[in-house]
XYZ file of C-alpha atoms in Angstrom:
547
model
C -246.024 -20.070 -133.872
C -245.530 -17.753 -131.019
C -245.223 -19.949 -127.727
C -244.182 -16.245 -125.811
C -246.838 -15.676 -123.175
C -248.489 -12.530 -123.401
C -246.877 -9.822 -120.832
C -250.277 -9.090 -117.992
C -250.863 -5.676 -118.905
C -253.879 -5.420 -116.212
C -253.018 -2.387 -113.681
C -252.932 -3.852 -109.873
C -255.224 -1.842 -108.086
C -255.468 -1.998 -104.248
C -258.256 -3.301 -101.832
C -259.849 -1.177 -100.349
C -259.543 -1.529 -96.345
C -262.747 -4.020 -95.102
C -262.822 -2.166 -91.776
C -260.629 0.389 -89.635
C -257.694 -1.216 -87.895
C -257.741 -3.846 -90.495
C -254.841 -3.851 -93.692
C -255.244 -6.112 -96.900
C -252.795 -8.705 -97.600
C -251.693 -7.040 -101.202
C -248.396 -5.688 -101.181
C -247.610 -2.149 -100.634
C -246.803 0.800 -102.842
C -242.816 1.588 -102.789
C -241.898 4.795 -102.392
C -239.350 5.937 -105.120
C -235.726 6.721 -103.541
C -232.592 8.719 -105.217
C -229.314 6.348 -104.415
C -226.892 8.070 -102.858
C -224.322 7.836 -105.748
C -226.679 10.583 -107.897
C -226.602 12.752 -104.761
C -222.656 12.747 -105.368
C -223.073 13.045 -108.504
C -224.480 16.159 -108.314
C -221.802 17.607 -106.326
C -219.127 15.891 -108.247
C -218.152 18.100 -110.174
C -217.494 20.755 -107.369
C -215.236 18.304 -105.295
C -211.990 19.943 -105.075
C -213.044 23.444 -105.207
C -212.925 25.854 -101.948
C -216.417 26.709 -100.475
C -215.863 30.497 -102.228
C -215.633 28.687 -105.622
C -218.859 26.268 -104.401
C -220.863 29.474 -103.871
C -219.976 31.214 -107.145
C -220.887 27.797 -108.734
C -224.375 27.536 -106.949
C -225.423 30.968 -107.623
C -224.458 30.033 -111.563
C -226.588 27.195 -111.694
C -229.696 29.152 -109.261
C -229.354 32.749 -110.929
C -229.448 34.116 -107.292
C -226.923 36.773 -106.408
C -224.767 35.804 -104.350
C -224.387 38.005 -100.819
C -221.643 40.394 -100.493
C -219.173 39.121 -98.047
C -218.890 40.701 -94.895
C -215.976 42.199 -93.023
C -214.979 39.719 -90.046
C -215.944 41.159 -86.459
C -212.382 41.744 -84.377
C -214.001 39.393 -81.651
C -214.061 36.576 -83.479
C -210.719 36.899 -85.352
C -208.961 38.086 -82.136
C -206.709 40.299 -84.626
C -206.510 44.226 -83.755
C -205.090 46.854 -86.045
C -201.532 47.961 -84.471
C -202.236 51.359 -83.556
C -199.516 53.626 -84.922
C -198.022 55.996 -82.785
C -196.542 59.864 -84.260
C -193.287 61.145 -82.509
C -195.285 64.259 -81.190
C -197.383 61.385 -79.066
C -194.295 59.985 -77.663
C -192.251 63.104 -76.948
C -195.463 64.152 -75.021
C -195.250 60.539 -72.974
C -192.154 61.208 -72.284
C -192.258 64.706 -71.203
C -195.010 63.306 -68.524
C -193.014 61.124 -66.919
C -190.009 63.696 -66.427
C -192.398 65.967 -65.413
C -193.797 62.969 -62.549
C -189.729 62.448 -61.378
C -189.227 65.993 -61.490
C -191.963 66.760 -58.885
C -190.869 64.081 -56.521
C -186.991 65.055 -56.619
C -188.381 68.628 -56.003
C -190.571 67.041 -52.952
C -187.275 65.369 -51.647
C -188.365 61.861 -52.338
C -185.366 59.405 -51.722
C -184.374 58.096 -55.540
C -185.425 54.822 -55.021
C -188.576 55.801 -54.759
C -188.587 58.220 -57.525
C -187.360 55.408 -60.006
C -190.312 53.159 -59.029
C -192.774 55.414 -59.566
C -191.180 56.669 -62.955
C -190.764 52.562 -64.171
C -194.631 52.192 -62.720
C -195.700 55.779 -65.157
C -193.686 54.525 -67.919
C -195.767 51.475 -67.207
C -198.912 53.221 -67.603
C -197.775 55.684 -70.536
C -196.818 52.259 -72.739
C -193.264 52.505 -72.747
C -191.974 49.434 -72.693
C -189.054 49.187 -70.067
C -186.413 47.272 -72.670
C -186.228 50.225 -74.670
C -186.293 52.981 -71.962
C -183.315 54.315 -69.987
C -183.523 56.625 -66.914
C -180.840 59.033 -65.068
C -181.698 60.232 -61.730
C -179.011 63.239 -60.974
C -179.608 65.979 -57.985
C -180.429 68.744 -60.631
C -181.229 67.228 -63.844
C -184.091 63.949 -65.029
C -182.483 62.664 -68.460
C -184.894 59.584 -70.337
C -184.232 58.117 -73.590
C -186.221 55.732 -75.716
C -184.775 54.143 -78.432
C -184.537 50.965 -80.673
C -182.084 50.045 -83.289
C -183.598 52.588 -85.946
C -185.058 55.492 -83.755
C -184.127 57.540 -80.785
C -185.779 59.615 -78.407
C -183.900 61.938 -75.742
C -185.506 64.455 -73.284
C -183.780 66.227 -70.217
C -185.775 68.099 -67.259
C -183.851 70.291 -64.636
C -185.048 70.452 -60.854
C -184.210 73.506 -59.439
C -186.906 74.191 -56.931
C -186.092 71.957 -54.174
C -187.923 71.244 -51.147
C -190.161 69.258 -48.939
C -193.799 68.278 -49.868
C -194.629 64.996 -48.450
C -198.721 65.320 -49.337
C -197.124 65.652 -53.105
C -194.926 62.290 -53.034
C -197.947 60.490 -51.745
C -200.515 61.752 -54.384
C -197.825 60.866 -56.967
C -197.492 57.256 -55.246
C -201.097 56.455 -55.443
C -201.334 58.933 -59.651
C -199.259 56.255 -60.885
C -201.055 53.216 -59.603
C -204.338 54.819 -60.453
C -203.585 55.224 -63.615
C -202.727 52.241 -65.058
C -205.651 50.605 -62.959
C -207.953 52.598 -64.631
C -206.272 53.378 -68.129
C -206.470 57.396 -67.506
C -205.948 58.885 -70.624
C -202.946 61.010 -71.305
C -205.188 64.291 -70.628
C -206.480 63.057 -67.544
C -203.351 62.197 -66.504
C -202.204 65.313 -66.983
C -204.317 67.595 -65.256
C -203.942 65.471 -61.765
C -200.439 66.026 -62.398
C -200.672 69.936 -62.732
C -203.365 69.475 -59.574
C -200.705 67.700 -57.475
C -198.151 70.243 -58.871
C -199.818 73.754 -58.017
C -202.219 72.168 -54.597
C -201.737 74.389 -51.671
C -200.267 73.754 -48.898
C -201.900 71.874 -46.226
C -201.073 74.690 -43.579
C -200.378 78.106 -43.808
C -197.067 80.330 -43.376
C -198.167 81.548 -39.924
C -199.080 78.116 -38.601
C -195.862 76.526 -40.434
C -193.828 79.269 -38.433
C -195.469 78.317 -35.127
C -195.026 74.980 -35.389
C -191.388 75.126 -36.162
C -191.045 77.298 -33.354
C -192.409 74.919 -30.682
C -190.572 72.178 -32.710
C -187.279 73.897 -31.448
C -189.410 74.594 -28.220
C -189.522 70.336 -28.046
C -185.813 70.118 -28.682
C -184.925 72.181 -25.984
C -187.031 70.354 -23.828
C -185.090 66.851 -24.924
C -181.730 68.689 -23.972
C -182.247 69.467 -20.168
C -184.375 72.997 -20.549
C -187.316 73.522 -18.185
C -190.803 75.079 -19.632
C -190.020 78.694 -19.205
C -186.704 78.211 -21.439
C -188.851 76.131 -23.550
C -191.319 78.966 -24.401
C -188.146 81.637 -25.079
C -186.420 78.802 -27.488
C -189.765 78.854 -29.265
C -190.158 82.681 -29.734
C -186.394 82.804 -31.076
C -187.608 80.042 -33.501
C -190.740 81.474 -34.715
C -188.965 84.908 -35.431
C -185.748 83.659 -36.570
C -188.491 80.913 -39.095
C -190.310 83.828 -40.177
C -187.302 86.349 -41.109
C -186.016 82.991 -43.314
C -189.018 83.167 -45.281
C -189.372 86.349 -46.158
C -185.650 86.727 -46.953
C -186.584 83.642 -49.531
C -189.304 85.142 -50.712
C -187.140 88.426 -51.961
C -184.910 85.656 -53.809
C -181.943 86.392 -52.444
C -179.070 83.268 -51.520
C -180.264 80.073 -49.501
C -177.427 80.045 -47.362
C -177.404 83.380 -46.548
C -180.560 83.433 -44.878
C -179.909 80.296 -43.112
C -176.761 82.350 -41.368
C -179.147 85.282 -41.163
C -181.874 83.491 -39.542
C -179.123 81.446 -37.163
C -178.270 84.969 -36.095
C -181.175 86.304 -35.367
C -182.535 83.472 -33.402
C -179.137 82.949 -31.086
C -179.197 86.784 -30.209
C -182.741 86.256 -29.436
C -182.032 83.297 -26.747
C -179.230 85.136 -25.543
C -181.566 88.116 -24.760
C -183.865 86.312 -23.372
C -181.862 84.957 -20.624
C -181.395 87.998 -19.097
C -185.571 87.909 -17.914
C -183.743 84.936 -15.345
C -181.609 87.506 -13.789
C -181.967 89.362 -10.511
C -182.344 92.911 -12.050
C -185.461 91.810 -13.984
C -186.924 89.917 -10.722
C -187.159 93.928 -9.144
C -188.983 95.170 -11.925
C -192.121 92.128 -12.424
C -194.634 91.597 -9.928
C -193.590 88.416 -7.619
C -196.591 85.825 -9.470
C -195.253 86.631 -13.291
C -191.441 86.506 -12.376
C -191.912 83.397 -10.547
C -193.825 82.034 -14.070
C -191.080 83.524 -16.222
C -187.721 82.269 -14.238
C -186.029 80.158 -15.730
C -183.491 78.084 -14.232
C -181.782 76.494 -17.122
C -181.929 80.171 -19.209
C -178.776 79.628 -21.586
C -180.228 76.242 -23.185
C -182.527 77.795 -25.542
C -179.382 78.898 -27.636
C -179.073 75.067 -28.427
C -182.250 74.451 -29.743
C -183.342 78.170 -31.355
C -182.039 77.503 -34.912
C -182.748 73.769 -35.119
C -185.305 74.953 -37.711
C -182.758 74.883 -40.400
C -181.056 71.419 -39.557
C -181.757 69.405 -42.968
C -182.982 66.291 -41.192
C -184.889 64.758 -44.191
C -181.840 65.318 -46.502
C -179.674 64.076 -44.408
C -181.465 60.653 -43.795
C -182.377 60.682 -47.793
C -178.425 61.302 -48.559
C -177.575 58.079 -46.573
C -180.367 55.773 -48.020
C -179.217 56.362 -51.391
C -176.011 55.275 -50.624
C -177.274 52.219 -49.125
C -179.475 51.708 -52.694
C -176.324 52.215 -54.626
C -177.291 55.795 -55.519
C -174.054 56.795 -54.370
C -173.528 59.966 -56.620
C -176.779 61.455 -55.494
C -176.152 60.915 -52.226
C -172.883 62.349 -52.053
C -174.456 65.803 -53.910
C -177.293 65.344 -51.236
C -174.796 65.167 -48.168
C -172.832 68.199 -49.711
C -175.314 70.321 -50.328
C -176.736 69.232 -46.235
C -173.259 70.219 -44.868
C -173.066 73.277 -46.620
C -176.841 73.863 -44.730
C -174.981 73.067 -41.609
C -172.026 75.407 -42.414
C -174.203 77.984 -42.664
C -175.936 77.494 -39.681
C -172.697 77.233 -37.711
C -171.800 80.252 -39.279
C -175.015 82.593 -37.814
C -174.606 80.832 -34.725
C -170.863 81.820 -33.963
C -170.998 85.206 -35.211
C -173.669 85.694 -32.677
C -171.967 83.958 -30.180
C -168.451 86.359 -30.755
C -170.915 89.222 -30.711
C -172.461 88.731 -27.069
C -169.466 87.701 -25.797
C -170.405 84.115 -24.840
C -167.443 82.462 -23.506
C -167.597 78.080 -23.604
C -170.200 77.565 -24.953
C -169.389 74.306 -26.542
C -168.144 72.421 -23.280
C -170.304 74.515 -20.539
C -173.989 73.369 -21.822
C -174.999 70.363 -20.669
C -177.394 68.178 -23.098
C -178.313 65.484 -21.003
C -181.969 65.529 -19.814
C -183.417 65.110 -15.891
C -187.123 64.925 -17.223
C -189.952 62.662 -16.665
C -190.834 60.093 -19.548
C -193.918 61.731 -19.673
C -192.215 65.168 -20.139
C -190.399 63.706 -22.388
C -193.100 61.962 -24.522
C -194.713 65.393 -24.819
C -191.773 67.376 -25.576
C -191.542 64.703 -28.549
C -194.992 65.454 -30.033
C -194.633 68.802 -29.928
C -191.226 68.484 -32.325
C -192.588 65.917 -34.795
C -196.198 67.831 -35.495
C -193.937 70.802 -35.632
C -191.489 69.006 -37.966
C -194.253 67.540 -40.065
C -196.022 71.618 -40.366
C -192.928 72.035 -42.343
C -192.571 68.769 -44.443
C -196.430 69.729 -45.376
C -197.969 66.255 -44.116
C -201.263 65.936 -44.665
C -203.626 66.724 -41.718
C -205.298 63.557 -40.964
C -201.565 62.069 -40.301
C -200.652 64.669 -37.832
C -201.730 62.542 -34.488
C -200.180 59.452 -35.841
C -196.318 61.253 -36.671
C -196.977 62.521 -33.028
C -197.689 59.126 -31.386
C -194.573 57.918 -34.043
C -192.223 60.988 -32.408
C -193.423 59.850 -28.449
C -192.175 56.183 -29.152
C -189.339 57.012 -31.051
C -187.546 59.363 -28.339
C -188.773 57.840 -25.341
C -187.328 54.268 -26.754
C -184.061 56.121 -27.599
C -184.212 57.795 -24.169
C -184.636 54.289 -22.368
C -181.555 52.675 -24.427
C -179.262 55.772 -24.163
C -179.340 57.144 -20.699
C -179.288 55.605 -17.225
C -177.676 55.243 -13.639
C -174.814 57.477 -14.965
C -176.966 60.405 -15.692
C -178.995 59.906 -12.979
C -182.012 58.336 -15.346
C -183.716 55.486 -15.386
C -182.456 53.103 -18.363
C -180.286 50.745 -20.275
C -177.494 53.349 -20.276
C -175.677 52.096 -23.751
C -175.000 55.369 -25.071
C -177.047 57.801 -27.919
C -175.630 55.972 -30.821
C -177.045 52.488 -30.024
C -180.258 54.371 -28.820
C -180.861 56.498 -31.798
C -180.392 53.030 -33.829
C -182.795 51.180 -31.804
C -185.761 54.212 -31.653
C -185.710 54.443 -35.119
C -185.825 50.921 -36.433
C -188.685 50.353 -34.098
C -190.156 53.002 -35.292
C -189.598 51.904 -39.145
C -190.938 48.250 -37.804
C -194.445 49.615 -36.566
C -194.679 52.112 -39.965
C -194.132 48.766 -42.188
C -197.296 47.730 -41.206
C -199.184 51.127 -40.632
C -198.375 52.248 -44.211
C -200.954 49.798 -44.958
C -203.565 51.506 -42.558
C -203.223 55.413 -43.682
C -202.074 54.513 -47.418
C -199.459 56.476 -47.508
C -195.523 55.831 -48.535
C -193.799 54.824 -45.309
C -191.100 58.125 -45.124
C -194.146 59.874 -45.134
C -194.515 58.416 -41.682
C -191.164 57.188 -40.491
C -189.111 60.251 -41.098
C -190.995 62.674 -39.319
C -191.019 60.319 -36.336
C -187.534 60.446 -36.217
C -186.548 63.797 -36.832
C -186.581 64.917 -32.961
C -183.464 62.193 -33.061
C -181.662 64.443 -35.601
C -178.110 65.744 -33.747
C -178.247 69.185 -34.753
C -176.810 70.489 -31.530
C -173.656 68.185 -32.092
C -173.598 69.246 -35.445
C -172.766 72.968 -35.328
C -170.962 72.635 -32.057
C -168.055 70.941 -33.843
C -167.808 73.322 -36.752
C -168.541 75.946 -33.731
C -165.393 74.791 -32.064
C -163.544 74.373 -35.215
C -164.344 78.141 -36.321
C -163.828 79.263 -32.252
C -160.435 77.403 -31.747
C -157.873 79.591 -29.856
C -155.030 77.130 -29.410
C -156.222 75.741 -26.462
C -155.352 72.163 -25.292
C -158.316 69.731 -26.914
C -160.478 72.085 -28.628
C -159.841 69.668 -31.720
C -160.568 66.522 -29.487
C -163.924 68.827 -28.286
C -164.396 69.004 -32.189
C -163.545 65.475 -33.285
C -165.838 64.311 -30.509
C -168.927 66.263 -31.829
C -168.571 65.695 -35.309
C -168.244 61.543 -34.518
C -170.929 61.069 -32.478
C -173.244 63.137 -35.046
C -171.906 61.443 -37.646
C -172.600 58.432 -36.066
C -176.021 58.921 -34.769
C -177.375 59.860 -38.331
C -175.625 56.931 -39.666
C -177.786 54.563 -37.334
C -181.086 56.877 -37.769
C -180.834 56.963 -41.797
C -180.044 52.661 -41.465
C -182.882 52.198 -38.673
C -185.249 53.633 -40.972
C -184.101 51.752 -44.514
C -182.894 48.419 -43.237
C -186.635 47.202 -42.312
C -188.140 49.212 -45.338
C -185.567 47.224 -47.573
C -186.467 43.755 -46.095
C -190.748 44.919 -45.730
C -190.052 46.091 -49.769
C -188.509 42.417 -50.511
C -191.671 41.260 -49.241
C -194.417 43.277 -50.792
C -192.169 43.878 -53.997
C -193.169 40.318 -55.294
C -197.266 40.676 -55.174
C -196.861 44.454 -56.544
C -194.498 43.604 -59.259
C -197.129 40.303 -59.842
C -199.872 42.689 -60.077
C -197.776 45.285 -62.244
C -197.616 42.394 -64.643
C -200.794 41.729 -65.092
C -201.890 45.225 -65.571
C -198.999 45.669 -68.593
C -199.894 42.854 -70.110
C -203.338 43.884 -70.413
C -202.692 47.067 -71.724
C -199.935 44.896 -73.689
C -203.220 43.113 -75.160
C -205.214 46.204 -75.817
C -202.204 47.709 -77.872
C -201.237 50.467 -75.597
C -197.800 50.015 -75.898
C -195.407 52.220 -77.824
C -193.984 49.969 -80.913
C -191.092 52.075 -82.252
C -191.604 50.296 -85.603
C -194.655 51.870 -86.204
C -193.239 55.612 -85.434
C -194.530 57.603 -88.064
């Protein structure tokens, strides 16, 4: 017998609902769930496999295609091709910046400044400063490049030397430009050949007038009264001009300097016969009394003063103090030989009219007003600055640098002994105080104009510049006779010049060194950055990847 009890095969149905909102007690469907152990199980057998190897897989199983894979953008990967650089690309980098030193030596920038600007170009141009060496000589720009495995030499003479001060301050403010705003090598060249073939800011004619009243200033500063001061400028201005076109016909430097010196000292000397009584008989009374001069032998001081190499001078002495001592021993060489010549013109003129003393007779010490002399001082530094080609809108402020400049050297250096009203301590300490005031006030005025500060500060102290001193001791040493203390006369002259540039050339650095310690921190911060950006960008020269 089968006692099993048969299974209930009767389907449960469910009750339907007896009203809405209401639910039947019956129990309620399940709804059918996969564990989660057949999910893994699916994707067992792809544990251990990379998600490349997974996609392959799934695309198996599907019959899709799988996508082609797509290059990774740069932005995301942060990984950049390293450009690679042919040696025609860096001989041309390199031939830029010789060509950038080679037009501030020729503009008589001091060499400290032209081996900032070439590091700051080299900068720009990607050539990175462990692997670059730079020689600064007088004549000749020498840069190498080089690693263990490659080497890269170019050389650039400078032969056309002269004074441009517009051109060093374009250069200052190329260089920084350019690595602000990543100039391209092209663009960089052609404001290089702009700086390099720009006119002049003034022309010949005006140049050679305002040297002329320049040495017009000068005589003023030495005792002269107006009339003298207008035949010191006409010897100037004819002596200036005859220098020019003797340059012009390429023949030697320094003989046209002791052509020029010449010209100009027979010039004075003729012109101080209009002071005379034989030329008061033949001018009417009004014009004679407008053309006398009482002080008619001083313009043969100041009528060559033209040639005196101020700016070389003061650059030859702040190399030395930068420990550029074997340019500035070429620069002082080739400014004495300047001087020689002058001092040559000078006494041949001098044996040929038959001047007798005129080392010891002169007399250099001013009786002027401070307003006399504050104008006198203007006159010499716009004049000075005509030459040195400063750009136009800076002419008012070299003035206004020139008026404080001489009338603080002035109040130092003379006083109850020469009947003035002052401190009385002598030219040298008055030179030395005039022009480091003057380099003070520029250290923050540079910042006004934006312009390099010699742009300012030399000019400003150029009236300062002994060139009277100067050729009066090689004078006496060329006139000497064998009288009793013409070398003492000599020695004298030659000291206190030597002395008095001395103090100009270290008024003018010593604040510019101690003002460069300052700013030299935030510019070489900010030089930093922009390398290492360009670092980042790959615009760096990597002399492994020289093809």
């Amino acid at each position: 017998m089968n006692l099993k009890k048969p299974l209930n095969t009767t389907p449960v149905t469910q009750t339907q609902p007896l009203s809405s909102g209401t639910e039947t007690s019956s129990p309620k469907k399940q709804k059918r769930r996969i564990p989660f152990r057949n999910h893994r199980s699916k994707n067992k057998k792809h544990e251990g496999q990379e998600p490349e190897q997974q996609k392959r897989s799934h695309s198996k199983k599907t019959g899709s295609a799988l996508p082609e894979k797509r290059p990774e953008s740069p932005i995301t990967t942060n990984r950049k091709k390293k450009p690679s650089y042919s040696e025609k690309t860096v001989r041309r980098k390199l031939d830029l910046l010789l060509r950038t030193g080679q037009l501030l030596m020729e503009s008589a920038a001091d060499t400290s400044r032209i081996m900032r600007n070439m590091k700051r170009t080299a900068a720009y141009l990607g050539l990175p400063d462990e692997h670059l060496n730079i020689s600064i000589n007088y004549d000749m720009l020498m840069v190498n490049l080089s690693d263990e495995e490659h080497s890269f030499s170019k050389f650039q003479r400078c032969e056309k030397h002269g004074i441009n001060m517009t051109a060093i301050s374009a250069v200052s403010k190329l260089s920084w430009r350019a690595i602000r705003e990543d100039y391209s090598l092209e663009r960089y060249e052609a404001e290089l050949d702009k700086i390099q073939s720009r006119k002049r800011n003034y022309s010949p004619w005006m140049v050679t007038i305002g040297a002329g009243f320049a040495c017009g200033g000068f005589c003023i500063q030495f005792g002269c009264d107006w009339p003298a001061f207008l035949y010191a400028s006409i010897a100037a201005i004819i002596g200036f001009r005859l220098r020019t076109i003797l340059n012009e016909l390429g023949s030697n430097t320094y003989m046209n300097i002791a052509i020029a010196a010449f010209v100009s000292t027979l010039l004075a000397w003729a012109s101080a016969f209009i002071s005379t009584p034989a030329v008061e008989n033949l001018l009417p009374g009004p014009l004679y009394a407008w053309m006398h001069s009482d002080t008619p032998w001083h313009p043969l001081m100041a009528c060559a003063l033209f040639i005196v190499p101020g700016v070389p001078l003061i650059n030859a002495v702040s190399d030395m103090l930068d420990n550029y001592t074997s340019i500035g021993i070429v620069r002082a060489v080739n400014t004495l030989l300047i001087v020689v010549a002058m001092a040559f013109g000078i006494a041949l003129a001098i044996q040929v009219c038959g001047i007798d003393n005129f080392v010891k007779d002169l007399s250099m010490t001013p009786h002027h007003s401070y307003l006399e002399f504050a104008i006198a001082a203007a006159i010499s530094a716009m004049g000075f600055s005509m030459i040195f080609n400063i750009p136009r809108r800076l002419l008012w402020v070299v003035a206004l640098g020139g008026l404080i400049t001489v009338c603080t050297r002035n109040f130092v250096s003379l006083g109850a002994s020469s009947g003035n009203i002052g401190l009385d301590m002598g030219p040298v300490i008055g030179s030395l105080v005039g022009s480091t005031l003057i380099s003070i006030i520029v250290t923050r005025a540079v910042h006004w104009f934006h312009t390099p500060h010699h742009c300012l500060s030399i000019p400003s102290v150029i009236p300062m510049i002994p060139g009277v001193l100067m050729y009066r001791a090689l004078f006496a040493l060329i006139d000497m006779r064998g009288v009793v203390g013409e070398v003492t006369i000599a020695m004298n002259n030659a000291i206190q010049a030597s002395l008095i540039i001395l103090c100009i050339a270290v008024g003018v650095a010593i604040p510019n060194i101690f003002a460069r310690r300052w700013i030299t921190p935030k510019r070489q911060k900010l030089l930093k950055l922009l390398i290492d950006r360009r670092k980042q960008r790959g615009k760096f020269v990597d002399l492994t990847d020289i093809e």
